[in-house]
Short mmCIF file of C-alpha atoms in Angstrom, two decimals:
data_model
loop_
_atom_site.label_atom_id
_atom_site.label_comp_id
_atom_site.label_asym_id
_atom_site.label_seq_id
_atom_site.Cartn_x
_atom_site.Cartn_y
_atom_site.Cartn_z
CA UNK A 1 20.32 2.05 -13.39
CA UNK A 2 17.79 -0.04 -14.92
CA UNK A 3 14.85 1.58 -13.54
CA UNK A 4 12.78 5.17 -14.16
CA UNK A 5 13.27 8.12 -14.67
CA UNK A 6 13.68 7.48 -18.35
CA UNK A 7 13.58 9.91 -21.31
CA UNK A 8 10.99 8.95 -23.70
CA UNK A 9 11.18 10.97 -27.33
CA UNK A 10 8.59 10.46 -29.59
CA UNK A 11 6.19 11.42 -32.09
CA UNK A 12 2.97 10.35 -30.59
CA UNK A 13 1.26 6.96 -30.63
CA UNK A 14 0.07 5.08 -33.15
CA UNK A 15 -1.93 2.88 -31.67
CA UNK A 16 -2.20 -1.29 -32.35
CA UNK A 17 -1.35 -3.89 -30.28
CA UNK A 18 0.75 -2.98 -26.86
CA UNK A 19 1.84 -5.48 -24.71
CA UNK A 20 3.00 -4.50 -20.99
CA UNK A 21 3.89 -6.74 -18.26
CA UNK A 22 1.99 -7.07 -15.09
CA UNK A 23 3.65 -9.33 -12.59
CA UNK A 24 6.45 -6.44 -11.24
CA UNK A 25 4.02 -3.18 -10.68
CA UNK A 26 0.61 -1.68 -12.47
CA UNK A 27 1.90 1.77 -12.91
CA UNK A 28 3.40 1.19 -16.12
CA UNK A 29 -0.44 -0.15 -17.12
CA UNK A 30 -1.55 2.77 -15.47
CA UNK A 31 0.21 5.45 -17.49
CA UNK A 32 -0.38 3.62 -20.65
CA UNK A 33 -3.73 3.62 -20.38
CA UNK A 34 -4.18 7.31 -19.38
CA UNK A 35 -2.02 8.24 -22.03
CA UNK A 36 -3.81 5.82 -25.02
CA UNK A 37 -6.91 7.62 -25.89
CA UNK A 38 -5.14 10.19 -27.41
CA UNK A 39 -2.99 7.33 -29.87
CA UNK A 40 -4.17 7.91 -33.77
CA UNK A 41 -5.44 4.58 -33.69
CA UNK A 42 -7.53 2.30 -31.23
CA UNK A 43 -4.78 0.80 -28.61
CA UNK A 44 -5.48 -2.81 -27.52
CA UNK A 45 -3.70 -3.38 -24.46
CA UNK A 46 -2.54 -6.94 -23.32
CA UNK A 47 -1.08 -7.73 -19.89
CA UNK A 48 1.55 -10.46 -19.69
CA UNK A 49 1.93 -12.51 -16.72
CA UNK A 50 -0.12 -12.07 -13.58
CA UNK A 51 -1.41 -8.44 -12.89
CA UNK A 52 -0.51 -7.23 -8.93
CA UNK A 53 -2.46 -4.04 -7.70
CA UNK A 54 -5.34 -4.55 -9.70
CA UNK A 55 -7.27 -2.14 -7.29
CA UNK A 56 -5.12 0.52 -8.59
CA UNK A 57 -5.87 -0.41 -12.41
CA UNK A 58 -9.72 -0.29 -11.52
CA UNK A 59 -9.07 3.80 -10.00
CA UNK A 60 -7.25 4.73 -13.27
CA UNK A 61 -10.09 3.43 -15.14
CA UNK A 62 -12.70 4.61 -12.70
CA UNK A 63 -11.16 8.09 -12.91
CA UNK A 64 -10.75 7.98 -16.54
CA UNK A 65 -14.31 7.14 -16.97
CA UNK A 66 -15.35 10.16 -14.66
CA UNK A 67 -13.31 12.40 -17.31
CA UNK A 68 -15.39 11.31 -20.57
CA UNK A 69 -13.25 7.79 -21.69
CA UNK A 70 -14.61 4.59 -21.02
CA UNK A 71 -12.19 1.51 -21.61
CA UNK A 72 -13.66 -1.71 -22.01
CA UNK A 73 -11.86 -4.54 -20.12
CA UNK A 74 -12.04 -8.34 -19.76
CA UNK A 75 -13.19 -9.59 -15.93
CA UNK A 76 -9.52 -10.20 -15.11
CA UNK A 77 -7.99 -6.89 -16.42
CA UNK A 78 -5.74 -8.76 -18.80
CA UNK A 79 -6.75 -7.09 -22.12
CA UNK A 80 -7.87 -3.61 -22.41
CA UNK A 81 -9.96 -1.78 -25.56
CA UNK A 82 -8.80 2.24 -24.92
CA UNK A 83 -10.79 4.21 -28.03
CA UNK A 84 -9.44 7.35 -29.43
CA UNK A 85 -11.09 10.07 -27.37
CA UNK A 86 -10.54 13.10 -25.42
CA UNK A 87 -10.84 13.90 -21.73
CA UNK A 88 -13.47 16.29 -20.79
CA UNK A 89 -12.57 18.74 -17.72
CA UNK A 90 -14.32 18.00 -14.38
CA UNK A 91 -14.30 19.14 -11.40
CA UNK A 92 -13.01 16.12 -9.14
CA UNK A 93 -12.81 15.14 -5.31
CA UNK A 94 -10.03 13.55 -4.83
CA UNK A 95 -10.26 11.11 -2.03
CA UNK A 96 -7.83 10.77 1.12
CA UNK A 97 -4.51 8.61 0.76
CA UNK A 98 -5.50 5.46 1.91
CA UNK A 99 -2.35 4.08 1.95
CA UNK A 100 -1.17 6.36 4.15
CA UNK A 101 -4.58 6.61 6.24
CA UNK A 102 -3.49 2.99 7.46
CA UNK A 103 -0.58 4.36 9.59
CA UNK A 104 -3.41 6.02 11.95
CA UNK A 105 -5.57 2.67 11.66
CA UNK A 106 -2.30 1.26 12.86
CA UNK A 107 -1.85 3.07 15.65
CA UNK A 108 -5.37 2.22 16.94
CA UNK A 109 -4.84 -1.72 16.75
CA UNK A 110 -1.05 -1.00 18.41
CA UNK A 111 -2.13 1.17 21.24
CA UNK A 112 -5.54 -0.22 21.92
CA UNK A 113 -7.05 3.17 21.10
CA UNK A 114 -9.85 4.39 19.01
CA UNK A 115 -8.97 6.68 15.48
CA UNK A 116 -11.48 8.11 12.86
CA UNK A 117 -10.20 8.75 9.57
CA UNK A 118 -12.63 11.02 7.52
CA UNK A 119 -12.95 10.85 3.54
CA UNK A 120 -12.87 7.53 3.52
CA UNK A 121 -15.50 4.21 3.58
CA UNK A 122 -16.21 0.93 2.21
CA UNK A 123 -17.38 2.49 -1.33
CA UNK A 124 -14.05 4.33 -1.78
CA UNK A 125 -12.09 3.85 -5.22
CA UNK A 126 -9.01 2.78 -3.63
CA UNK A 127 -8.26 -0.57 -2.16
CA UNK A 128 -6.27 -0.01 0.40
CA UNK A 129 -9.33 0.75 2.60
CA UNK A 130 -9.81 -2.88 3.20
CA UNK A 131 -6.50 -3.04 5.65
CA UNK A 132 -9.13 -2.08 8.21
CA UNK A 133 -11.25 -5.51 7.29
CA UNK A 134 -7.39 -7.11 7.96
CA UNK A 135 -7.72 -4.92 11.23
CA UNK A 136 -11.14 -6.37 12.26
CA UNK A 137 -9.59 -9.66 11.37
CA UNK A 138 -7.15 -9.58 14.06
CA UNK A 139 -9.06 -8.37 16.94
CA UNK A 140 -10.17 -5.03 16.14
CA UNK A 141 -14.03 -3.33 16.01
CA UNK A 142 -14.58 -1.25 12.95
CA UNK A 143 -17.33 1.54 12.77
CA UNK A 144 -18.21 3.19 9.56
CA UNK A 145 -19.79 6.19 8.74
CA UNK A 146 -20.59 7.99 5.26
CA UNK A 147 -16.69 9.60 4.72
CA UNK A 148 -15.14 7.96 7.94
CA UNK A 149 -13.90 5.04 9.19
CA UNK A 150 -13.41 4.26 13.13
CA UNK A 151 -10.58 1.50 14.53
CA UNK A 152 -10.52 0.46 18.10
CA UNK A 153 -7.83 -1.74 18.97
CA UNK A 154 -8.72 -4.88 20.69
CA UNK A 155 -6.52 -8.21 21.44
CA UNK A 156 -4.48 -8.85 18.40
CA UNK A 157 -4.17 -12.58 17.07
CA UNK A 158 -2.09 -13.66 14.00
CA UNK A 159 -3.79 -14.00 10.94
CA UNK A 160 -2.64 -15.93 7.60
CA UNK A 161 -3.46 -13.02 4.63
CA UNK A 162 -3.49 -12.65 1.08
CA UNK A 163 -2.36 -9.30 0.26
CA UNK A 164 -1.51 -9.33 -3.42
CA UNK A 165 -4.12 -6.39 -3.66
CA UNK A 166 -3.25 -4.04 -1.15
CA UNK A 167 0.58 -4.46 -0.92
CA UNK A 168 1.32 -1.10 -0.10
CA UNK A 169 0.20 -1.78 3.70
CA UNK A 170 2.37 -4.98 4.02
CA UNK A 171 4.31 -3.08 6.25
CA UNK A 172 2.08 -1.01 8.09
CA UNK A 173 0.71 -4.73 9.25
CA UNK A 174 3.88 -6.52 9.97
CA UNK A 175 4.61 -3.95 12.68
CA UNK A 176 0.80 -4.32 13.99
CA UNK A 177 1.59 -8.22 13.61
CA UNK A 178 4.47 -7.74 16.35
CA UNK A 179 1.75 -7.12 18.88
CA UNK A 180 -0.39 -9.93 17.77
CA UNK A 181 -0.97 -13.18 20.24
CA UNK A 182 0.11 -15.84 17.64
CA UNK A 183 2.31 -15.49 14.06
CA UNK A 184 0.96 -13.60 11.19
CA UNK A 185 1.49 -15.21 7.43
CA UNK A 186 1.58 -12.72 4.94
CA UNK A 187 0.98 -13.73 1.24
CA UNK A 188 0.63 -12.96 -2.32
CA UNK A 189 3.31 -9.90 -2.26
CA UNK A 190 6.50 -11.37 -4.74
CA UNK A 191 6.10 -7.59 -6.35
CA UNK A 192 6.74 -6.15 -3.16
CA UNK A 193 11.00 -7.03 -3.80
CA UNK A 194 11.00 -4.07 -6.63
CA UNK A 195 9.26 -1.52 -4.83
CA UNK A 196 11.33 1.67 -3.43
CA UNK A 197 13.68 -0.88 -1.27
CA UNK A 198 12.85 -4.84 -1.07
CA UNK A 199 9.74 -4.74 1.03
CA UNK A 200 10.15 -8.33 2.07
CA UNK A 201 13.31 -8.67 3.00
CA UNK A 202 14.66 -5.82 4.45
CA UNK A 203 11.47 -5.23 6.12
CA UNK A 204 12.29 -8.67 8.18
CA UNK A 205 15.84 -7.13 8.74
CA UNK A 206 14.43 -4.32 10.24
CA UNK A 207 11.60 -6.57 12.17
CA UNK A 208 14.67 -9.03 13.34
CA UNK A 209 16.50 -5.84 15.16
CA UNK A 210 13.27 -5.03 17.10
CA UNK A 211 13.65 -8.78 18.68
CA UNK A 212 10.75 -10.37 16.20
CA UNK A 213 11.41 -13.77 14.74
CA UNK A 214 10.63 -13.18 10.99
CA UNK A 215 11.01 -16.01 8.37
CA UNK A 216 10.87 -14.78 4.87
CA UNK A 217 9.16 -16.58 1.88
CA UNK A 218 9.69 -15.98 -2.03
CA UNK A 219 6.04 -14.51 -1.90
CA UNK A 220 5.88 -12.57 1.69
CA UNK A 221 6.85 -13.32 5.51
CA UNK A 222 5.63 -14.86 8.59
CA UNK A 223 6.17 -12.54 11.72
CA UNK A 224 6.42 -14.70 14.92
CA UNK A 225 6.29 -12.26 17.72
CA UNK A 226 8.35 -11.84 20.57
CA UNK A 227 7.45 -13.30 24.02
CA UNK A 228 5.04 -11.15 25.97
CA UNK A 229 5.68 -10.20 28.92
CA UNK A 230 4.15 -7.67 31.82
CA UNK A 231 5.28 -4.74 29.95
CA UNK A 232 4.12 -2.74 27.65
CA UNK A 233 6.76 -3.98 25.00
CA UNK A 234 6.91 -7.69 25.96
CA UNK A 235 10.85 -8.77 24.93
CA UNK A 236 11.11 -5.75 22.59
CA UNK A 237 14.19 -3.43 22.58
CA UNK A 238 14.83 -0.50 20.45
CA UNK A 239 17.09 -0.20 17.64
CA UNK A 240 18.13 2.36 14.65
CA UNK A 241 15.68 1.66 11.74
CA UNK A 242 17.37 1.99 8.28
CA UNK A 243 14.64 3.16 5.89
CA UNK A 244 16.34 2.43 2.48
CA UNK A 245 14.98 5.68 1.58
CA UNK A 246 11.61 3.76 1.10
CA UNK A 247 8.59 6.11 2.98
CA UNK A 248 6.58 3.30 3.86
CA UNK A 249 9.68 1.68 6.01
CA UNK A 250 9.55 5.02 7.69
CA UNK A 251 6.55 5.72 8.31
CA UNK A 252 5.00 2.17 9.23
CA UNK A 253 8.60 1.07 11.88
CA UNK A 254 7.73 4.20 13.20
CA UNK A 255 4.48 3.01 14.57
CA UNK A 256 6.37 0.32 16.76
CA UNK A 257 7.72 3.28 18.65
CA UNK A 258 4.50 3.67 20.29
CA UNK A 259 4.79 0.57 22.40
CA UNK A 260 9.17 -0.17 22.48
CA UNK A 261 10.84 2.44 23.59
CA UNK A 262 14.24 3.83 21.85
CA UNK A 263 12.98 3.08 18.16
CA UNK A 264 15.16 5.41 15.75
CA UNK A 265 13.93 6.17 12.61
CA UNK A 266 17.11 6.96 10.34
CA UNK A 267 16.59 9.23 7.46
CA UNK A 268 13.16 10.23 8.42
CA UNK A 269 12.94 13.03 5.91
CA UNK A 270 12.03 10.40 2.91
CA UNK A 271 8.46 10.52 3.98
CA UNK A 272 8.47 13.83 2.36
CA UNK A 273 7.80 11.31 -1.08
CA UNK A 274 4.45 11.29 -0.21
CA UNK A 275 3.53 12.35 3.48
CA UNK A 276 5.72 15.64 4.29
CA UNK A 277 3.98 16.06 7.50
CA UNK A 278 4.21 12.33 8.71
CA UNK A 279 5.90 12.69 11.97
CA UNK A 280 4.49 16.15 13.11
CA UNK A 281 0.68 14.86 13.00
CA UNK A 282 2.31 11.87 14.84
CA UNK A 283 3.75 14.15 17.38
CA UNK A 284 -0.02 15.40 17.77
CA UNK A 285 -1.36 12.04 18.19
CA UNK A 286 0.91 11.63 21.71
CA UNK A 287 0.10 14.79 22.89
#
């Protein structure tokens, strides 16, 4: 199809000169450089083209450091120095999915509530912690402790955002961004077209059916939200949500459910890719 899973055979690395482009995802860097230490020879590592996720790039190297290989890099993560070396076993915390800790942040900002999330805070490795500074941003208080993070929901306004470096929430906001006074301008996400489905524009498909006004850009979307009114859901309706069997579409469109009522989530089960237990612990959270 064009895409992974591929079959790689091969003999090892030999090390050089690799070039790997930047501008569609940073896995591909990712696995490169987790795999190059063990090349017979030095690998230099160039990016072409703009590098997206580059919060992602600094865990792999972060965690590869913590196992005994430090990479040298240039301040823009364009050119990488990986040594021949060998990993050293630790024993490693793993931190909280962030990405998927913004669903609960979310549901704060949506319902006006209050949510702690534990494991995570400001000096986490992963990036996608700072949706709660896009959060606070739009209304909402944010409390931090060592290993947990607090939203309260307040009155949502739109905000115009750069989100080139934590992409993987685009969603989770453009659903909070319905309940917003004002549009919200989302920016910096081109990448987000190759992901598991096109994140830009069949997420406004998806928006359009709930009653938003969504205009798409090459590089993201403004969300214009829908009139309010003295209910809960303003000028809202429900509608069946096709997920593309992308997670994220699930699990994020879900979240507008907690304010419109009859919002179907079709194909639910793809949130088993990387949150099996998705829609049971949000059962629990209307209980």
């Amino acid at each position: 199809t064009g895409c992974p899973p591929v079959v790689v055979t091969a003999r090892g690395l030999p090390g050089g000169t690799a070039r790997v482009r930047g501008n569609v995802s940073s896995q591909f860097l990712s696995g490169l450089l987790m795999a190059a230490p063990y090349a017979r020879e030095p690998l230099t590592i160039r990016v072409e083209g703009e590098l997206v996720s580059k919060p992602y790039v600094e865990i792999t190297l972060a965690v590869m450091r913590s196992f005994g290989v430090d990479v040298p890099s240039d301040e823009d993560l364009q050119s990488f120095a990986v040594p021949q070396a060998k990993y050293k076993s630790q024993t490693f915390a793993i931190e909280p999915d962030a990405s998927a800790a913004s669903y609960w942040f979310a549901a704060a900002a949506i319902t006006g509530g209050t949510i702690t999330v534990t494991g995570l805070d400001s000096n986490s490795l992963q990036g996608d912690t700072r949706f709660v500074d896009v959060l606070r941003q739009m209304g909402c208080t944010i409390s931090e402790r060592p290993q947990s993070l607090t939203v309260t929901g307040g009155k949502l306004r739109g905000i115009d955002i750069d989100m080139n470096t934590i992409s993987d929430t685009v969603q989770t906001l453009a659903v909070v961004a319905l309940f917003a006074e004002g549009p919200t301008r989302v920016r910096g996400v081109a990448h987000n077209r190759h992901k598991e489905t096109d994140r830009i524009g069949n997420l406004a498909i998806e928006l359009r059916k709930l009653g938003a006004q969504v205009d798409e850009h090459e590089d993201g979307l403004t969300i214009i939200p829908a009139p309010h009114s003295a209910s809960s859901h303003g000028a809202y309706h429900g509608a069946s949500i096709a997920t593309y069997d992308d997670h994220r579409m699930a699990m994020s469109l879900a979240l507008a459910g907690l304010r419109i009522p009859g919002v179907v989530i079709e194909n639910p089960k793809c949130v088993e890719k990387t949150y099996p237990e998705f829609f049971e612990d949000l059962a629990r959270l209307l209980k």
